[in-house]
């Protein structure tokens, strides 16, 4: 079992797509571990996107992520990091195939609706940025034996 972090970014919240996107992960069989509706401050946004510090789009990205509310979610499941990245699609919505979240709902590069951790190591670090350990709920869904 693996955990991963997703962020439903401010454009997703403003476009009323929270429910539609959560439904995809629920229906895939991922298990909800933690969920938070929050507005990231600059400090959190800088830590979350530290890897992009040198990129020309960094300042714009920080403004975007802090511009409104975000939904942060931890999902758990078999190969959850890779499964979620596949479901999200490519960074650029215009190049992301239909069937992926960014392919179905977006056409922008920056305003691409959703973040997903890209490795188990980064997932652990990102989960610790957005959640307290006590926010993470371990539970046994009744249908777990069917979903796997
Ligand atoms: P990812 O979210 O698909 O992993 P990254 O390359 O890690 O993409 O970039 C982080 C975020 O920065 C993207 O999701 C997008 O919001 C934004 N971004 C990436 N590349 C560009 C760009 O070339 N221009 C503007 N924003 C970008
Ligand atoms: Mg990334």
PDB file of C-alpha atoms and ligand atoms in Angstrom:
ATOM      1  CA  UNK A   1       0.000   0.000   0.000  1.00  0.00           C
ATOM      2  CA  UNK A   2       1.223   3.471  -0.873  1.00  0.00           C
ATOM      3  CA  UNK A   3       0.069   6.986  -0.058  1.00  0.00           C
ATOM      4  CA  UNK A   4       0.094  10.030  -2.308  1.00  0.00           C
ATOM      5  CA  UNK A   5      -0.903  13.687  -2.060  1.00  0.00           C
ATOM      6  CA  UNK A   6      -3.147  15.458  -4.497  1.00  0.00           C
ATOM      7  CA  UNK A   7      -4.082  19.132  -4.504  1.00  0.00           C
ATOM      8  CA  UNK A   8      -7.248  20.315  -6.204  1.00  0.00           C
ATOM      9  CA  UNK A   9      -5.782  23.677  -7.115  1.00  0.00           C
ATOM     10  CA  UNK A  10      -7.595  27.032  -6.962  1.00  0.00           C
ATOM     11  CA  UNK A  11      -8.803  26.789 -10.587  1.00  0.00           C
ATOM     12  CA  UNK A  12     -10.471  23.440  -9.817  1.00  0.00           C
ATOM     13  CA  UNK A  13     -12.242  24.958  -6.804  1.00  0.00           C
ATOM     14  CA  UNK A  14     -13.336  28.064  -8.743  1.00  0.00           C
ATOM     15  CA  UNK A  15     -14.612  25.933 -11.630  1.00  0.00           C
ATOM     16  CA  UNK A  16     -16.758  23.780  -9.289  1.00  0.00           C
ATOM     17  CA  UNK A  17     -14.947  20.586 -10.242  1.00  0.00           C
ATOM     18  CA  UNK A  18     -14.085  19.359  -6.732  1.00  0.00           C
ATOM     19  CA  UNK A  19     -16.801  16.693  -6.692  1.00  0.00           C
ATOM     20  CA  UNK A  20     -16.156  15.476 -10.236  1.00  0.00           C
ATOM     21  CA  UNK A  21     -12.451  14.988  -9.562  1.00  0.00           C
ATOM     22  CA  UNK A  22     -12.837  13.353  -6.149  1.00  0.00           C
ATOM     23  CA  UNK A  23     -15.357  10.941  -7.676  1.00  0.00           C
ATOM     24  CA  UNK A  24     -12.768   9.634 -10.135  1.00  0.00           C
ATOM     25  CA  UNK A  25     -10.340   8.659  -7.372  1.00  0.00           C
ATOM     26  CA  UNK A  26     -13.079   7.175  -5.184  1.00  0.00           C
ATOM     27  CA  UNK A  27     -14.364   5.085  -8.088  1.00  0.00           C
ATOM     28  CA  UNK A  28     -10.857   3.935  -8.993  1.00  0.00           C
ATOM     29  CA  UNK A  29     -10.717   2.260  -5.578  1.00  0.00           C
ATOM     30  CA  UNK A  30      -8.326   4.580  -3.793  1.00  0.00           C
ATOM     31  CA  UNK A  31      -8.899   4.950  -0.060  1.00  0.00           C
ATOM     32  CA  UNK A  32      -9.362   8.380   1.475  1.00  0.00           C
ATOM     33  CA  UNK A  33      -6.839   9.040   4.259  1.00  0.00           C
ATOM     34  CA  UNK A  34      -7.111  12.812   4.790  1.00  0.00           C
ATOM     35  CA  UNK A  35      -8.911  15.767   3.252  1.00  0.00           C
ATOM     36  CA  UNK A  36      -8.557  19.491   3.927  1.00  0.00           C
ATOM     37  CA  UNK A  37     -10.062  22.661   2.426  1.00  0.00           C
ATOM     38  CA  UNK A  38      -7.531  25.439   2.911  1.00  0.00           C
ATOM     39  CA  UNK A  39      -5.882  28.458   1.309  1.00  0.00           C
ATOM     40  CA  UNK A  40      -2.125  28.025   1.020  1.00  0.00           C
ATOM     41  CA  UNK A  41      -0.005  30.927   2.220  1.00  0.00           C
ATOM     42  CA  UNK A  42       3.157  31.930   0.395  1.00  0.00           C
ATOM     43  CA  UNK A  43       5.405  30.007   2.774  1.00  0.00           C
ATOM     44  CA  UNK A  44       3.552  26.720   2.157  1.00  0.00           C
ATOM     45  CA  UNK A  45       3.408  27.345  -1.612  1.00  0.00           C
ATOM     46  CA  UNK A  46       7.179  28.004  -1.686  1.00  0.00           C
ATOM     47  CA  UNK A  47       7.915  24.790   0.197  1.00  0.00           C
ATOM     48  CA  UNK A  48       5.533  22.761  -1.958  1.00  0.00           C
ATOM     49  CA  UNK A  49       7.032  24.015  -5.219  1.00  0.00           C
ATOM     50  CA  UNK A  50      10.652  24.447  -4.004  1.00  0.00           C
ATOM     51  CA  UNK A  51      11.882  22.205  -6.823  1.00  0.00           C
ATOM     52  CA  UNK A  52      10.732  24.840  -9.348  1.00  0.00           C
ATOM     53  CA  UNK A  53      12.482  27.783  -7.643  1.00  0.00           C
ATOM     54  CA  UNK A  54      14.684  28.554 -10.651  1.00  0.00           C
ATOM     55  CA  UNK A  55      11.940  28.226 -13.272  1.00  0.00           C
ATOM     56  CA  UNK A  56      10.652  31.337 -15.091  1.00  0.00           C
ATOM     57  CA  UNK A  57       7.063  30.452 -14.094  1.00  0.00           C
ATOM     58  CA  UNK A  58       7.854  30.117 -10.353  1.00  0.00           C
ATOM     59  CA  UNK A  59       6.471  33.490  -9.187  1.00  0.00           C
ATOM     60  CA  UNK A  60       3.353  33.090 -11.276  1.00  0.00           C
ATOM     61  CA  UNK A  61       2.906  29.566  -9.895  1.00  0.00           C
ATOM     62  CA  UNK A  62       3.130  30.853  -6.305  1.00  0.00           C
ATOM     63  CA  UNK A  63       0.528  33.554  -7.045  1.00  0.00           C
ATOM     64  CA  UNK A  64      -1.742  30.946  -8.615  1.00  0.00           C
ATOM     65  CA  UNK A  65      -1.521  28.463  -5.738  1.00  0.00           C
ATOM     66  CA  UNK A  66      -2.117  31.150  -3.100  1.00  0.00           C
ATOM     67  CA  UNK A  67      -4.885  32.924  -5.050  1.00  0.00           C
ATOM     68  CA  UNK A  68      -7.802  31.006  -3.522  1.00  0.00           C
ATOM     69  CA  UNK A  69      -8.780  27.829  -1.724  1.00  0.00           C
ATOM     70  CA  UNK A  70      -7.241  24.441  -2.453  1.00  0.00           C
ATOM     71  CA  UNK A  71      -8.428  20.968  -1.470  1.00  0.00           C
ATOM     72  CA  UNK A  72      -5.560  18.793  -0.222  1.00  0.00           C
ATOM     73  CA  UNK A  73      -6.187  15.046  -0.187  1.00  0.00           C
ATOM     74  CA  UNK A  74      -4.167  11.991   0.781  1.00  0.00           C
ATOM     75  CA  UNK A  75      -5.144   8.819  -1.088  1.00  0.00           C
ATOM     76  CA  UNK A  76      -3.940   5.301  -0.322  1.00  0.00           C
ATOM     77  CA  UNK A  77      -3.852   2.233  -2.501  1.00  0.00           C
ATOM     78  CA  UNK A  78      -1.683  -0.180  -4.441  1.00  0.00           C
ATOM     79  CA  UNK A  79       0.873   1.840  -6.448  1.00  0.00           C
ATOM     80  CA  UNK A  80      -1.101   4.987  -5.575  1.00  0.00           C
ATOM     81  CA  UNK A  81       1.605   7.437  -6.740  1.00  0.00           C
ATOM     82  CA  UNK A  82       1.800   6.054 -10.285  1.00  0.00           C
ATOM     83  CA  UNK A  83      -1.936   5.360 -10.511  1.00  0.00           C
ATOM     84  CA  UNK A  84      -2.794   8.970  -9.622  1.00  0.00           C
ATOM     85  CA  UNK A  85      -0.182  10.437 -11.988  1.00  0.00           C
ATOM     86  CA  UNK A  86      -1.608   8.337 -14.842  1.00  0.00           C
ATOM     87  CA  UNK A  87      -5.128   9.515 -14.021  1.00  0.00           C
ATOM     88  CA  UNK A  88      -3.980  13.166 -13.971  1.00  0.00           C
ATOM     89  CA  UNK A  89      -2.235  13.062 -17.365  1.00  0.00           C
ATOM     90  CA  UNK A  90       0.417  15.419 -18.703  1.00  0.00           C
ATOM     91  CA  UNK A  91       1.286  18.848 -17.291  1.00  0.00           C
ATOM     92  CA  UNK A  92      -0.180  20.687 -20.296  1.00  0.00           C
ATOM     93  CA  UNK A  93      -3.934  20.179 -20.574  1.00  0.00           C
ATOM     94  CA  UNK A  94      -3.762  20.774 -24.327  1.00  0.00           C
ATOM     95  CA  UNK A  95      -1.392  17.801 -24.720  1.00  0.00           C
ATOM     96  CA  UNK A  96      -3.028  15.536 -22.158  1.00  0.00           C
ATOM     97  CA  UNK A  97      -5.143  12.772 -23.718  1.00  0.00           C
ATOM     98  CA  UNK A  98      -8.900  12.452 -23.265  1.00  0.00           C
ATOM     99  CA  UNK A  99      -9.670  10.168 -20.339  1.00  0.00           C
ATOM    100  CA  UNK A 100      -7.114  11.895 -18.136  1.00  0.00           C
ATOM    101  CA  UNK A 101      -8.232  14.612 -15.733  1.00  0.00           C
ATOM    102  CA  UNK A 102      -6.212  17.368 -17.410  1.00  0.00           C
ATOM    103  CA  UNK A 103      -7.210  16.025 -20.839  1.00  0.00           C
ATOM    104  CA  UNK A 104     -10.899  16.087 -19.989  1.00  0.00           C
ATOM    105  CA  UNK A 105     -11.106  19.354 -18.047  1.00  0.00           C
ATOM    106  CA  UNK A 106      -8.212  21.634 -18.979  1.00  0.00           C
ATOM    107  CA  UNK A 107      -6.347  23.320 -21.794  1.00  0.00           C
ATOM    108  CA  UNK A 108      -3.867  25.459 -19.798  1.00  0.00           C
ATOM    109  CA  UNK A 109      -0.316  24.643 -18.649  1.00  0.00           C
ATOM    110  CA  UNK A 110      -0.349  26.545 -15.369  1.00  0.00           C
ATOM    111  CA  UNK A 111      -4.047  26.264 -14.506  1.00  0.00           C
ATOM    112  CA  UNK A 112      -4.088  22.509 -14.814  1.00  0.00           C
ATOM    113  CA  UNK A 113      -6.495  21.747 -11.966  1.00  0.00           C
ATOM    114  CA  UNK A 114      -4.572  19.265  -9.922  1.00  0.00           C
ATOM    115  CA  UNK A 115      -1.246  18.317  -8.384  1.00  0.00           C
ATOM    116  CA  UNK A 116      -0.138  14.747  -7.740  1.00  0.00           C
ATOM    117  CA  UNK A 117       3.067  13.634  -6.019  1.00  0.00           C
ATOM    118  CA  UNK A 118       5.606  12.214  -8.482  1.00  0.00           C
ATOM    119  CA  UNK A 119       7.376   9.688  -6.185  1.00  0.00           C
ATOM    120  CA  UNK A 120       6.784   7.911  -2.886  1.00  0.00           C
ATOM    121  CA  UNK A 121       9.533  10.009  -1.281  1.00  0.00           C
ATOM    122  CA  UNK A 122       8.036  13.295  -2.467  1.00  0.00           C
ATOM    123  CA  UNK A 123       4.589  12.090  -1.430  1.00  0.00           C
ATOM    124  CA  UNK A 124       5.764  11.570   2.154  1.00  0.00           C
ATOM    125  CA  UNK A 125       7.400  15.009   2.244  1.00  0.00           C
ATOM    126  CA  UNK A 126       4.367  16.737   0.680  1.00  0.00           C
ATOM    127  CA  UNK A 127       1.902  14.973   3.003  1.00  0.00           C
ATOM    128  CA  UNK A 128       3.946  16.251   5.954  1.00  0.00           C
ATOM    129  CA  UNK A 129       3.759  19.803   4.531  1.00  0.00           C
ATOM    130  CA  UNK A 130      -0.029  19.855   4.195  1.00  0.00           C
ATOM    131  CA  UNK A 131      -1.133  17.618   7.092  1.00  0.00           C
ATOM    132  CA  UNK A 132      -0.392  16.848  10.720  1.00  0.00           C
ATOM    133  CA  UNK A 133       0.234  13.146  11.434  1.00  0.00           C
ATOM    134  CA  UNK A 134      -2.971  13.102  13.503  1.00  0.00           C
ATOM    135  CA  UNK A 135      -5.002  14.213  10.421  1.00  0.00           C
ATOM    136  CA  UNK A 136      -4.243  10.886   8.674  1.00  0.00           C
ATOM    137  CA  UNK A 137      -6.944   8.272   9.222  1.00  0.00           C
ATOM    138  CA  UNK A 138      -6.212   4.541   8.880  1.00  0.00           C
ATOM    139  CA  UNK A 139      -9.389   2.578   8.289  1.00  0.00           C
ATOM    140  CA  UNK A 140     -10.721  -0.565   6.635  1.00  0.00           C
ATOM    141  CA  UNK A 141     -13.311   0.046   3.901  1.00  0.00           C
ATOM    142  CA  UNK A 142     -15.959  -2.689   3.951  1.00  0.00           C
ATOM    143  CA  UNK A 143     -15.395  -3.493   0.253  1.00  0.00           C
ATOM    144  CA  UNK A 144     -11.587  -3.696   0.444  1.00  0.00           C
ATOM    145  CA  UNK A 145     -11.475  -7.425  -0.319  1.00  0.00           C
ATOM    146  CA  UNK A 146     -13.260  -6.762  -3.618  1.00  0.00           C
ATOM    147  CA  UNK A 147     -11.205  -3.760  -4.685  1.00  0.00           C
ATOM    148  CA  UNK A 148      -7.721  -5.063  -3.752  1.00  0.00           C
TER     149      UNK A 148
HETATM  150  P1  LIG B   1       3.232  18.500 -12.859  1.00  0.00           P
HETATM  151  O1  LIG B   1       2.190  19.203 -11.992  1.00  0.00           O
HETATM  152  O2  LIG B   1       2.619  17.862 -14.076  1.00  0.00           O
HETATM  153  O3  LIG B   1       4.098  17.558 -12.066  1.00  0.00           O
HETATM  154  P2  LIG B   1       5.547  20.300 -12.931  1.00  0.00           P
HETATM  155  O4  LIG B   1       6.503  20.324 -14.068  1.00  0.00           O
HETATM  156  O5  LIG B   1       5.986  19.666 -11.656  1.00  0.00           O
HETATM  157  O6  LIG B   1       4.172  19.638 -13.462  1.00  0.00           O
HETATM  158  O7  LIG B   1       5.123  21.810 -12.655  1.00  0.00           O
HETATM  159  C1  LIG B   1       4.412  22.148 -11.491  1.00  0.00           C
HETATM  160  C2  LIG B   1       3.275  23.058 -11.874  1.00  0.00           C
HETATM  161  O8  LIG B   1       3.815  24.285 -12.390  1.00  0.00           O
HETATM  162  C3  LIG B   1       2.375  22.536 -12.990  1.00  0.00           C
HETATM  163  O9  LIG B   1       1.380  21.635 -12.525  1.00  0.00           O
HETATM  164  C4  LIG B   1       1.788  23.825 -13.543  1.00  0.00           C
HETATM  165  O10 LIG B   1       0.736  24.304 -12.708  1.00  0.00           O
HETATM  166  C5  LIG B   1       2.981  24.772 -13.428  1.00  0.00           C
HETATM  167  N1  LIG B   1       3.805  24.827 -14.664  1.00  0.00           N
HETATM  168  C6  LIG B   1       4.638  23.858 -15.133  1.00  0.00           C
HETATM  169  N2  LIG B   1       5.241  24.241 -16.266  1.00  0.00           N
HETATM  170  C7  LIG B   1       4.790  25.493 -16.519  1.00  0.00           C
HETATM  171  C8  LIG B   1       5.042  26.450 -17.571  1.00  0.00           C
HETATM  172  O11 LIG B   1       5.830  26.203 -18.498  1.00  0.00           O
HETATM  173  N3  LIG B   1       4.392  27.634 -17.489  1.00  0.00           N
HETATM  174  C9  LIG B   1       3.525  27.932 -16.477  1.00  0.00           C
HETATM  175  N4  LIG B   1       3.264  27.081 -15.474  1.00  0.00           N
HETATM  176  C10 LIG B   1       3.875  25.871 -15.491  1.00  0.00           C
HETATM  177 MG1  LIG B   2       5.527  18.007 -10.552  1.00  0.00          MG
END
